[in-house]
Each structure stands twice: as structure tokens, then as C-alpha cells.
RNA sequence: GGCGCGGUGGCGGAGUGGCUACGCAGCGGCCUGCAAAGCCGUGGACACCGGUUCGAAUCCGGUCCGCGCCUCCA
């Protein structure tokens, strides 16, 4: 079974043929660390986590690189507003990002380089671009010369003329061409800066990824991924820099982009305050339920993300965990239907439908195996059942168990008024009782 | 304005030129003190208008609606 993936370069599904079948290499743009990751940031992390699991199964070796952007004007602004120093912001936010993504079941990438550790490589790359006539210094800035690259616009399918026609902002006076973009810019004394041949300054947004991809994956590699919003300008510019600096026809062979997320039917926006941070959602829902909710839509489709969809995913997982029960890690093969679905451009909704079929047939082992390649069902049924919302905890388990005993006695005496009263009381506190053949169990609603 | 993406049953969400997934919810039944869970059964869709075709929700054109991007810059 071949893996097919949608390549943004061609806008079609293509057979995946790695440059080196012994070693697949993938780069995904990671977070700029100045604030908690919202659910829109989590989508590419989860999507490419599934892809990485699939690639590791299909090929002997994968190197998965996802950067951390820790130099950026948004970070500088956050520091200016809060007074917290930049290093503290980036360390704290990166840590929160790691915790949140782990809770979503995303494995760490093989390499997680930080921009500030690779300033030297960026400077070297910029020097090469200047030497070759692909970049120039002007007014303390270094700019990439877009007209120097004939194929600029290939990824986003924007011609240079179209870009100029559509421009909504004034062009900086030091630019030779309106489309030229910044590789290096000067920093004044209170901004982060590094010494360079062009004075003390800091890198532009795109050059870090070009430099780090080259260090860890080489001049060309297989897959470059990220959110759709990165196609232009970020990936277009990255590709232009890398190809010119490396004198190469390609940067990545396949470019993959996940679609946008809406929130409760509206586009996410800070002014509306309608975006969910992963951090907050994890107080309310188990991470796996959030992950399943994200995977319920194909990664290239737009998705309207709702709390209701997480609740639904959670009930689905409840059911699946019941089917698996205590059945330990049966080392069953991953069912072929699951692999086939994922090999068709990561069709996770179809793979999930396969899981439902396995569940309906009561095939717990196959269900668990199939879920595992999507990073689901990684907990024991016991741990899953033990999850509780952050706001809970008014009642301790001993009190609940005591009430269950009292209720069981009431039921044996056919005192159903008292029995229902106890259940209603617990229900009001978010505790759900379920009478089964082996007695009464409880869980958080 | 330019470029691009999408509109599938009450909701979520795949897919295919003809055999019309899947989940949730609904409805009927079994089970249950009652719930829950489970089990069995069941109705319901392809934005609109044309065209191509023996046949289109699936291909083509148009319309409407939703969404994104248009560069370090506010």
C-alpha cells in the first residue's frame, strides 16, 4: 500500500516517494512562544504527529524536526506590555506548550531546535544570499531580492505582479522591489540583538526555518508542513531563501498544510475572545477527547471546533474503553483498513469510522491497535476512568463510596425514593452513578 | 480588488459517475425498580440554476453563501 499525500506545490494528491527510503525527513513549523497555544495551534501538532507515527511504521527511519521560535516581535511586544523579561516568557511558554501537547498525546519531535541557538547559521545563509545577488543590504536591513528568483510565487501561486497589485500596506522606502522581504533587521538597545556583519540586529521571520531545516535535515528533505496560513508569505519566502542559498531546485519535495479552525461557528479572534487555549480546555476535558475531536475532521478541511464535539468524542472514548476493558496490550497488528485510510492522505475520519466498526464487532484488541497509530487509547481503561475536571474535587472518593453503599442498601430494601435522592445529589455535584451487573460505579460527568 | 479553499441528512463528517460510509441525536423494541450502559430494528442528505452523460450529489459552466491569504506593517 502506497502512501498518498496532498502536495500544496501541485495541489494534487501524489504518491509519497521519499528522497531516501532509508531515512524520511520532515520539518513542521512550531510555535512562537509568547502565549498559551490555542486549539488552532494544536491542530498541526496533532495532524503531523499522526503522520509521524504512520511514517515510522512505513519506513525504517524518520527524522521529525519542529522548531521553537523564540525571537519574534510579538514576543518583544508581550514583554514590553507585561514587563516580564523575554527569556522568562519564552521558557515559560515553551514549557506550557510541551505539557499541553503531551496531554494531547503528541509525541515530541526528534529535534526541537530554537531559533536563538541558530543565529550563526542564519547569518551564514544571509551572507551567501548577498554574495550571490539574491539579497542586499539597505538602511541597516538585509532584504531578499524577490526579482532575483524567477520562480518566486510557485507555492502560493501568486505572481509578483499580483502581489504588488494586492498590496494593502505602504512599501518600506529602503526596498528595491515592493515584494522584497526582510532577512535581518536592526535592533535598538532595548530589543534583543546579535552582532552581525550588518550591525547589531535580529533575524526576520522566515530565515530561521531555512537555517534550522538545513542544519538538521540537509539542503533538501521530504516533507514540510504547517498551517494553511503559513503558505504565504512564510513558506513561500522560506523556500525562496533556501533554494537560492543552497542552489537547489527544491527545498522540500512535499508541502502539506492543514486547514483552518473556527470556534463555535465563528472565526477565532482575540477581540471576540472566542478562542480556546489548550491549557484551559484541558481543565475541562481529557486530552485524548480533544485529540479525537481534532482528528474527526480531515486535516485539509476547515473545521468548526466546538466544546460539544469534544464531549461527543469523550463519550466515544468511554465506549471504546469499555470494549477494551482490562484486556491488556494485545499486540495485534494494526487493522489494514486503518492503515489504508491513513495512507490516503491521512484520512483520519475514515480511519475513525473503521474503529467504530471494530468496536461494533467487539474486537477490542484490533480497536486498541488501530487507535494506537493515531495516538489514541494510550492510557489504561483505569486511568481513563480516573480523569477528573480541574474544578472538581469537592467530594472525595470515600464519601462517594459511602453514599453508594447507603444507596445499595436502600435499593435492596426497595426504598427507591432514598436511592434516587442519593443519585440526584451526586449528580448535582457532577458525579454520575451507573448500576451495572457487578454493582454501582461512578464517574465524573 | 487579486489569489485560494469549502458548502453532504437535526448535528458532526467521509466517499464514489450507477451498488447512496460512519458517529451522535431521533424514533420503535429488549433489558432495568427507575436511570445509565448494552443489544436489535428504523426514517432522513448531497446549497441553487443550467450543461455533458444511458445515468451526476460525484464532471463542466454560472449564481448565492461561508472562510483564508495578499509580506516585519499598522
GROMACS .gro file of N, CA and C in nm, chain A residues 205-275:
model
  213
  205UNK      N    1   1.153   3.688   1.005
  205UNK     CA    2   1.073   3.575   1.048
  205UNK      C    3   1.112   3.444   0.979
  206UNK      N    4   1.139   3.450   0.849
  206UNK     CA    5   1.146   3.327   0.771
  206UNK      C    6   1.281   3.256   0.775
  207UNK      N    7   1.387   3.332   0.797
  207UNK     CA    8   1.521   3.277   0.780
  207UNK      C    9   1.553   3.167   0.882
  208UNK      N   10   1.491   3.172   0.998
  208UNK     CA   11   1.523   3.072   1.100
  208UNK      C   12   1.490   2.930   1.052
  209UNK      N   13   1.375   2.917   0.987
  209UNK     CA   14   1.335   2.783   0.944
  209UNK      C   15   1.427   2.732   0.834
  210UNK      N   16   1.467   2.823   0.744
  210UNK     CA   17   1.559   2.783   0.638
  210UNK      C   18   1.690   2.733   0.698
  211UNK      N   19   1.739   2.807   0.797
  211UNK     CA   20   1.868   2.771   0.857
  211UNK      C   21   1.859   2.642   0.936
  212UNK      N   22   1.754   2.627   1.016
  212UNK     CA   23   1.744   2.509   1.102
  212UNK      C   24   1.711   2.383   1.023
  213UNK      N   25   1.628   2.397   0.920
  213UNK     CA   26   1.599   2.281   0.836
  213UNK      C   27   1.728   2.230   0.772
  214UNK      N   28   1.811   2.324   0.730
  214UNK     CA   29   1.936   2.283   0.665
  214UNK      C   30   2.028   2.211   0.763
  215UNK      N   31   2.035   2.263   0.886
  215UNK     CA   32   2.123   2.201   0.985
  215UNK      C   33   2.080   2.058   1.016
  216UNK      N   34   1.950   2.036   1.035
  216UNK     CA   35   1.905   1.906   1.086
  216UNK      C   36   1.856   1.811   0.978
  217UNK      N   37   1.819   1.865   0.861
  217UNK     CA   38   1.763   1.776   0.759
  217UNK      C   39   1.839   1.782   0.627
  218UNK      N   40   1.926   1.880   0.614
  218UNK     CA   41   2.001   1.894   0.489
  218UNK      C   42   1.937   1.996   0.397
  219UNK      N   43   1.998   2.015   0.282
  219UNK     CA   44   1.952   2.119   0.190
  219UNK      C   45   1.816   2.086   0.130
  220UNK      N   46   1.791   1.956   0.110
  220UNK     CA   47   1.659   1.915   0.061
  220UNK      C   48   1.607   1.804   0.153
  221UNK      N   49   1.478   1.802   0.168
  221UNK     CA   50   1.417   1.698   0.252
  221UNK      C   51   1.279   1.666   0.199
  222UNK      N   52   1.206   1.577   0.269
  222UNK     CA   53   1.084   1.522   0.210
  222UNK      C   54   0.959   1.606   0.231
  223UNK      N   55   0.930   1.634   0.357
  223UNK     CA   56   0.800   1.695   0.387
  223UNK      C   57   0.821   1.822   0.468
  224UNK      N   58   0.752   1.926   0.428
  224UNK     CA   59   0.749   2.048   0.507
  224UNK      C   60   0.603   2.079   0.537
  225UNK      N   61   0.571   2.092   0.664
  225UNK     CA   62   0.431   2.107   0.700
  225UNK      C   63   0.403   2.229   0.785
  226UNK      N   64   0.275   2.258   0.797
  226UNK     CA   65   0.232   2.369   0.881
  226UNK      C   66   0.087   2.404   0.849
  227UNK      N   67   0.039   2.508   0.910
  227UNK     CA   68  -0.098   2.554   0.885
  227UNK      C   69  -0.107   2.627   0.752
  228UNK      N   70  -0.229   2.626   0.699
  228UNK     CA   71  -0.253   2.689   0.570
  228UNK      C   72  -0.212   2.836   0.567
  229UNK      N   73  -0.223   2.901   0.680
  229UNK     CA   74  -0.189   3.043   0.685
  229UNK      C   75  -0.040   3.067   0.662
  230UNK      N   76   0.040   2.961   0.671
  230UNK     CA   77   0.183   2.979   0.652
  230UNK      C   78   0.226   2.971   0.506
  231UNK      N   79   0.135   2.927   0.419
  231UNK     CA   80   0.173   2.913   0.278
  231UNK      C   81   0.232   3.043   0.227
  232UNK      N   82   0.160   3.151   0.253
  232UNK     CA   83   0.212   3.281   0.218
  232UNK      C   84   0.198   3.375   0.336
  233UNK      N   85   0.302   3.449   0.367
  233UNK     CA   86   0.431   3.454   0.299
  233UNK      C   87   0.536   3.354   0.351
  234UNK      N   88   0.510   3.295   0.468
  234UNK     CA   89   0.620   3.226   0.537
  234UNK      C   90   0.685   3.117   0.452
  235UNK      N   91   0.608   3.023   0.405
  235UNK     CA   92   0.669   2.911   0.333
  235UNK      C   93   0.720   2.951   0.195
  236UNK      N   94   0.650   3.041   0.132
  236UNK     CA   95   0.698   3.091   0.002
  236UNK      C   96   0.837   3.152   0.020
  237UNK      N   97   0.852   3.231   0.124
  237UNK     CA   98   0.979   3.301   0.146
  237UNK      C   99   1.089   3.206   0.192
  238UNK      N  100   1.050   3.114   0.279
  238UNK     CA  101   1.146   3.012   0.323
  238UNK      C  102   1.203   2.937   0.204
  239UNK      N  103   1.111   2.896   0.118
  239UNK     CA  104   1.152   2.818   0.002
  239UNK      C  105   1.245   2.900  -0.088
  240UNK      N  106   1.211   3.026  -0.106
  240UNK     CA  107   1.294   3.112  -0.192
  240UNK      C  108   1.435   3.125  -0.134
  241UNK      N  109   1.444   3.151  -0.004
  241UNK     CA  110   1.575   3.165   0.061
  241UNK      C  111   1.656   3.038   0.050
  242UNK      N  112   1.592   2.928   0.085
  242UNK     CA  113   1.665   2.801   0.091
  242UNK      C  114   1.712   2.758  -0.048
  243UNK      N  115   1.624   2.772  -0.144
  243UNK     CA  116   1.662   2.728  -0.278
  243UNK      C  117   1.775   2.813  -0.334
  244UNK      N  118   1.767   2.943  -0.310
  244UNK     CA  119   1.873   3.031  -0.361
  244UNK      C  120   2.004   3.006  -0.285
  245UNK      N  121   1.996   2.994  -0.155
  245UNK     CA  122   2.118   2.977  -0.076
  245UNK      C  123   2.183   2.841  -0.103
  246UNK      N  124   2.099   2.741  -0.128
  246UNK     CA  125   2.152   2.605  -0.147
  246UNK      C  126   2.169   2.569  -0.295
  247UNK      N  127   2.131   2.660  -0.381
  247UNK     CA  128   2.136   2.634  -0.526
  247UNK      C  129   2.065   2.503  -0.559
  248UNK      N  130   1.943   2.495  -0.516
  248UNK     CA  131   1.869   2.370  -0.530
  248UNK      C  132   1.734   2.396  -0.597
  249UNK      N  133   1.685   2.296  -0.669
  249UNK     CA  134   1.556   2.309  -0.735
  249UNK      C  135   1.439   2.297  -0.638
  250UNK      N  136   1.466   2.231  -0.528
  250UNK     CA  137   1.358   2.216  -0.430
  250UNK      C  138   1.412   2.246  -0.291
  251UNK      N  139   1.321   2.275  -0.201
  251UNK     CA  140   1.357   2.277  -0.059
  251UNK      C  141   1.302   2.147  -0.003
  252UNK      N  142   1.169   2.138   0.004
  252UNK     CA  143   1.104   2.013   0.040
  252UNK      C  144   1.035   1.958  -0.084
  253UNK      N  145   1.026   1.826  -0.091
  253UNK     CA  146   0.960   1.765  -0.206
  253UNK      C  147   0.808   1.775  -0.194
  254UNK      N  148   0.759   1.763  -0.071
  254UNK     CA  149   0.614   1.771  -0.047
  254UNK      C  150   0.587   1.878   0.058
  255UNK      N  151   0.489   1.961   0.030
  255UNK     CA  152   0.446   2.063   0.125
  255UNK      C  153   0.304   2.031   0.167
  256UNK      N  154   0.283   2.020   0.297
  256UNK     CA  155   0.150   1.983   0.346
  256UNK      C  156   0.098   2.093   0.439
  257UNK      N  157  -0.029   2.126   0.422
  257UNK     CA  158  -0.088   2.234   0.503
  257UNK      C  159  -0.225   2.194   0.554
  258UNK      N  160  -0.241   2.210   0.684
  258UNK     CA  161  -0.372   2.180   0.742
  258UNK      C  162  -0.463   2.302   0.733
  259UNK      N  163  -0.594   2.273   0.727
  259UNK     CA  164  -0.693   2.378   0.711
  259UNK      C  165  -0.718   2.456   0.839
  260UNK      N  166  -0.798   2.559   0.826
  260UNK     CA  167  -0.828   2.648   0.935
  260UNK      C  168  -0.929   2.596   1.033
  261UNK      N  169  -0.923   2.646   1.150
  261UNK     CA  170  -1.016   2.609   1.254
  261UNK      C  171  -1.105   2.729   1.283
  262UNK      N  172  -1.235   2.702   1.299
  262UNK     CA  173  -1.323   2.805   1.352
  262UNK      C  174  -1.360   2.760   1.492
  263UNK      N  175  -1.418   2.850   1.567
  263UNK     CA  176  -1.453   2.818   1.704
  263UNK      C  177  -1.600   2.848   1.726
  264UNK      N  178  -1.677   2.745   1.757
  264UNK     CA  179  -1.820   2.761   1.785
  264UNK      C  180  -1.888   2.842   1.674
  265UNK      N  181  -1.852   2.812   1.549
  265UNK     CA  182  -1.920   2.874   1.436
  265UNK      C  183  -1.867   3.011   1.397
  266UNK      N  184  -1.771   3.062   1.473
  266UNK     CA  185  -1.715   3.192   1.437
  266UNK      C  186  -1.567   3.179   1.415
  267UNK      N  187  -1.512   3.271   1.336
  267UNK     CA  188  -1.368   3.264   1.322
  267UNK      C  189  -1.306   3.308   1.455
  268UNK      N  190  -1.197   3.243   1.488
  268UNK     CA  191  -1.135   3.272   1.616
  268UNK      C  192  -1.072   3.412   1.610
  269UNK      N  193  -1.097   3.488   1.711
  269UNK     CA  194  -1.033   3.619   1.714
  269UNK      C  195  -1.016   3.665   1.858
  270UNK      N  196  -0.904   3.729   1.880
  270UNK     CA  197  -0.876   3.774   2.016
  270UNK      C  198  -0.977   3.876   2.063
  271UNK      N  199  -1.025   3.961   1.970
  271UNK     CA  200  -1.117   4.065   2.013
  271UNK      C  201  -1.250   4.004   2.055
  272UNK      N  202  -1.291   3.896   1.988
  272UNK     CA  203  -1.416   3.831   2.029
  272UNK      C  204  -1.394   3.743   2.152
  273UNK      N  205  -1.266   3.712   2.179
  273UNK     CA  206  -1.235   3.628   2.293
  273UNK      C  207  -1.287   3.487   2.278
  274UNK      N  208  -1.309   3.444   2.157
  274UNK     CA  209  -1.373   3.313   2.137
  274UNK      C  210  -1.274   3.205   2.097
  275UNK      N  211  -1.149   3.223   2.132
  275UNK     CA  212  -1.056   3.114   2.103
  275UNK      C  213  -1.028   3.039   2.234
   0.00000   0.00000   0.00000
